[in-house]
Amino acid sequence: MHGEAVVGNDAGAALAERIAAYRGGSGDPRKMVGELRRAALLVPLDGGRLWTGHLGGVRWIYAFTGEEALARFARSRGEGQRDREYAQLLGARLLDEIVPAMGEPAGVAVDVADEDGAMLFPPVLGIVPEAAAVDREPDDRTEEG
């Protein structure tokens, strides 16, 4: 693995803790989304592009709270021996800039190789900007009259 130097990713660890609390039944989803926005996440690259996958009609951007979680994902995909490039991006940038630019419903999949630590952040209001949310109110200008 190689990428930008991670100068300490306390926000990534804090996000992992929020996810664990939520999955354990004691977490607050709003605080978890707030932690996602603050986290410096590792996003693997594939040929210079973000590594994504499709599931349920949504393009999921794979993001990880640390190098270990990213390495587990690569191994689960049979790419454990391959040197994987990644970018370090703030969750807020993923949600506010990259998701809307995908041109299709898109969300963020965090630590997806960790059965007990994975969390999907779908393209819905309260997580992504209204223009990228699949549950937004229809725009009057696009409705047929």
mmCIF file of C-alpha atoms in Angstrom:
data_model
loop_
_atom_site.group_PDB
_atom_site.id
_atom_site.type_symbol
_atom_site.label_atom_id
_atom_site.label_comp_id
_atom_site.label_asym_id
_atom_site.label_seq_id
_atom_site.Cartn_x
_atom_site.Cartn_y
_atom_site.Cartn_z
ATOM 1 C CA MET A 1 0.000 0.000 0.000
ATOM 2 C CA HIS A 2 1.132 3.494 -0.586
ATOM 3 C CA GLY A 3 -0.469 6.883 -0.725
ATOM 4 C CA GLU A 4 -0.239 10.253 0.915
ATOM 5 C CA ALA A 5 1.355 10.202 4.327
ATOM 6 C CA VAL A 6 -1.228 9.838 7.026
ATOM 7 C CA VAL A 7 -0.195 12.184 9.809
ATOM 8 C CA GLY A 8 -2.468 10.485 12.286
ATOM 9 C CA ASN A 9 -6.005 9.580 11.529
ATOM 10 C CA ASP A 10 -7.758 10.049 14.832
ATOM 11 C CA ALA A 11 -10.880 11.008 12.878
ATOM 12 C CA GLY A 12 -10.751 7.649 11.075
ATOM 13 C CA ALA A 13 -10.483 5.846 14.403
ATOM 14 C CA ALA A 14 -13.294 7.985 15.820
ATOM 15 C CA LEU A 15 -15.482 7.076 12.851
ATOM 16 C CA ALA A 16 -14.754 3.381 13.362
ATOM 17 C CA GLU A 17 -15.776 3.791 17.019
ATOM 18 C CA ARG A 18 -19.034 5.576 16.050
ATOM 19 C CA ILE A 19 -19.836 2.807 13.569
ATOM 20 C CA ALA A 20 -19.202 0.149 16.212
ATOM 21 C CA ALA A 21 -21.453 1.973 18.691
ATOM 22 C CA TYR A 22 -24.216 2.331 16.134
ATOM 23 C CA ARG A 23 -23.977 -1.318 15.126
ATOM 24 C CA GLY A 24 -24.047 -2.207 18.825
ATOM 25 C CA GLY A 25 -27.322 -0.328 19.261
ATOM 26 C CA SER A 26 -26.058 2.652 21.239
ATOM 27 C CA GLY A 27 -24.872 5.049 18.565
ATOM 28 C CA ASP A 28 -26.426 8.196 17.160
ATOM 29 C CA PRO A 29 -26.682 8.169 13.345
ATOM 30 C CA ARG A 30 -26.334 11.972 13.106
ATOM 31 C CA LYS A 31 -23.105 11.910 15.102
ATOM 32 C CA MET A 32 -21.848 9.049 12.942
ATOM 33 C CA VAL A 33 -22.462 11.102 9.763
ATOM 34 C CA GLY A 34 -20.729 14.067 11.407
ATOM 35 C CA GLU A 35 -17.748 11.868 12.204
ATOM 36 C CA LEU A 36 -17.701 10.618 8.597
ATOM 37 C CA ARG A 37 -17.557 14.220 7.376
ATOM 38 C CA ARG A 38 -14.514 14.934 9.624
ATOM 39 C CA ALA A 39 -12.665 11.691 8.909
ATOM 40 C CA ALA A 40 -9.622 11.528 6.658
ATOM 41 C CA LEU A 41 -10.470 8.357 4.751
ATOM 42 C CA LEU A 42 -8.284 6.216 2.534
ATOM 43 C CA VAL A 43 -9.881 5.730 -0.864
ATOM 44 C CA PRO A 44 -8.210 3.105 -3.083
ATOM 45 C CA LEU A 45 -7.461 3.993 -6.679
ATOM 46 C CA ASP A 46 -7.808 1.762 -9.702
ATOM 47 C CA GLY A 47 -6.018 3.141 -12.739
ATOM 48 C CA GLY A 48 -6.088 6.628 -11.236
ATOM 49 C CA ARG A 49 -9.842 6.493 -10.576
ATOM 50 C CA LEU A 50 -11.634 5.867 -7.309
ATOM 51 C CA TRP A 51 -12.280 2.180 -6.722
ATOM 52 C CA THR A 52 -16.043 1.729 -6.655
ATOM 53 C CA GLY A 53 -18.620 -1.007 -6.942
ATOM 54 C CA HIS A 54 -22.321 -1.271 -7.730
ATOM 55 C CA LEU A 55 -24.962 -2.741 -5.455
ATOM 56 C CA GLY A 56 -28.695 -2.117 -5.365
ATOM 57 C CA GLY A 57 -28.627 0.535 -8.084
ATOM 58 C CA VAL A 58 -26.038 2.609 -6.221
ATOM 59 C CA ARG A 59 -22.377 3.203 -7.059
ATOM 60 C CA TRP A 60 -20.472 2.795 -3.797
ATOM 61 C CA ILE A 61 -17.174 4.582 -3.251
ATOM 62 C CA TYR A 62 -14.958 2.329 -1.142
ATOM 63 C CA ALA A 63 -13.382 4.222 1.767
ATOM 64 C CA PHE A 64 -11.392 3.005 4.751
ATOM 65 C CA THR A 65 -10.602 4.288 8.229
ATOM 66 C CA GLY A 66 -7.005 3.047 8.062
ATOM 67 C CA GLU A 67 -4.427 1.098 6.101
ATOM 68 C CA GLU A 68 -5.240 -2.156 7.910
ATOM 69 C CA ALA A 69 -8.907 -1.982 6.870
ATOM 70 C CA LEU A 70 -7.869 -1.175 3.292
ATOM 71 C CA ALA A 71 -5.444 -4.127 3.276
ATOM 72 C CA ARG A 72 -8.195 -6.499 4.505
ATOM 73 C CA PHE A 73 -10.410 -5.323 1.656
ATOM 74 C CA ALA A 74 -7.654 -5.838 -0.923
ATOM 75 C CA ARG A 75 -7.011 -9.358 0.414
ATOM 76 C CA SER A 76 -10.735 -10.161 0.282
ATOM 77 C CA ARG A 77 -10.661 -9.208 -3.398
ATOM 78 C CA GLY A 78 -7.632 -11.400 -4.094
ATOM 79 C CA GLU A 79 -5.344 -8.384 -4.435
ATOM 80 C CA GLY A 80 -3.454 -8.638 -1.171
ATOM 81 C CA GLN A 81 -0.053 -8.897 -2.842
ATOM 82 C CA ARG A 82 -0.641 -5.992 -5.208
ATOM 83 C CA ASP A 83 0.691 -2.557 -4.296
ATOM 84 C CA ARG A 84 -2.486 -0.477 -4.077
ATOM 85 C CA GLU A 85 -2.463 3.287 -4.482
ATOM 86 C CA TYR A 86 -4.907 5.369 -2.525
ATOM 87 C CA ALA A 87 -5.907 8.938 -1.916
ATOM 88 C CA GLN A 88 -6.611 10.409 1.493
ATOM 89 C CA LEU A 89 -9.828 12.416 1.335
ATOM 90 C CA LEU A 90 -12.031 14.040 3.911
ATOM 91 C CA GLY A 91 -15.445 12.436 4.200
ATOM 92 C CA ALA A 92 -17.004 15.864 3.634
ATOM 93 C CA ARG A 93 -15.286 16.090 0.245
ATOM 94 C CA LEU A 94 -16.522 12.619 -0.703
ATOM 95 C CA LEU A 95 -20.091 13.477 0.265
ATOM 96 C CA ASP A 96 -20.283 17.087 -0.953
ATOM 97 C CA GLU A 97 -18.154 17.024 -4.108
ATOM 98 C CA ILE A 98 -17.424 13.536 -5.365
ATOM 99 C CA VAL A 99 -20.808 11.851 -4.828
ATOM 100 C CA PRO A 100 -22.708 14.584 -6.757
ATOM 101 C CA ALA A 101 -20.120 14.447 -9.555
ATOM 102 C CA MET A 102 -20.650 10.693 -10.100
ATOM 103 C CA GLY A 103 -23.654 11.345 -12.349
ATOM 104 C CA GLU A 104 -25.647 8.481 -10.813
ATOM 105 C CA PRO A 105 -26.872 7.536 -7.338
ATOM 106 C CA ALA A 106 -23.701 7.159 -5.272
ATOM 107 C CA GLY A 107 -22.799 6.641 -1.646
ATOM 108 C CA VAL A 108 -19.821 5.813 0.537
ATOM 109 C CA ALA A 109 -19.051 2.289 1.768
ATOM 110 C CA VAL A 110 -16.740 2.408 4.800
ATOM 111 C CA ASP A 111 -14.546 -0.551 5.842
ATOM 112 C CA VAL A 112 -16.602 -2.997 3.759
ATOM 113 C CA ALA A 113 -14.315 -5.977 4.401
ATOM 114 C CA ASP A 114 -14.926 -5.756 8.143
ATOM 115 C CA GLU A 115 -18.062 -7.761 8.866
ATOM 116 C CA ASP A 116 -18.623 -6.083 12.219
ATOM 117 C CA GLY A 117 -17.324 -2.655 11.243
ATOM 118 C CA ALA A 118 -18.712 -1.937 7.798
ATOM 119 C CA MET A 119 -21.195 0.866 7.222
ATOM 120 C CA LEU A 120 -22.928 2.156 4.113
ATOM 121 C CA PHE A 121 -23.754 5.848 3.803
ATOM 122 C CA PRO A 122 -26.406 5.942 1.064
ATOM 123 C CA PRO A 123 -27.301 8.858 -1.205
ATOM 124 C CA VAL A 124 -30.151 10.202 0.935
ATOM 125 C CA LEU A 125 -31.041 13.555 2.478
ATOM 126 C CA GLY A 126 -29.025 14.246 5.591
ATOM 127 C CA ILE A 127 -25.983 12.449 4.207
ATOM 128 C CA VAL A 128 -25.393 13.850 0.702
ATOM 129 C CA PRO A 129 -26.385 17.203 -0.814
ATOM 130 C CA GLU A 130 -30.040 17.473 -1.813
ATOM 131 C CA ALA A 131 -29.216 17.438 -5.545
ATOM 132 C CA ALA A 132 -27.528 14.020 -5.168
ATOM 133 C CA ALA A 133 -30.124 12.499 -2.825
ATOM 134 C CA VAL A 134 -32.422 9.834 -4.237
ATOM 135 C CA ASP A 135 -35.147 10.683 -1.713
ATOM 136 C CA ARG A 136 -35.402 14.414 -2.491
ATOM 137 C CA GLU A 137 -38.644 16.051 -3.509
ATOM 138 C CA PRO A 138 -39.125 16.145 -7.291
ATOM 139 C CA ASP A 139 -38.069 19.410 -8.893
ATOM 140 C CA ASP A 140 -41.165 21.212 -10.213
ATOM 141 C CA ARG A 141 -39.205 22.185 -13.305
ATOM 142 C CA THR A 142 -38.625 18.564 -14.297
ATOM 143 C CA GLU A 143 -42.182 17.345 -13.761
ATOM 144 C CA GLU A 144 -44.390 16.966 -16.778
ATOM 145 C CA GLY A 145 -47.325 19.362 -16.632
#
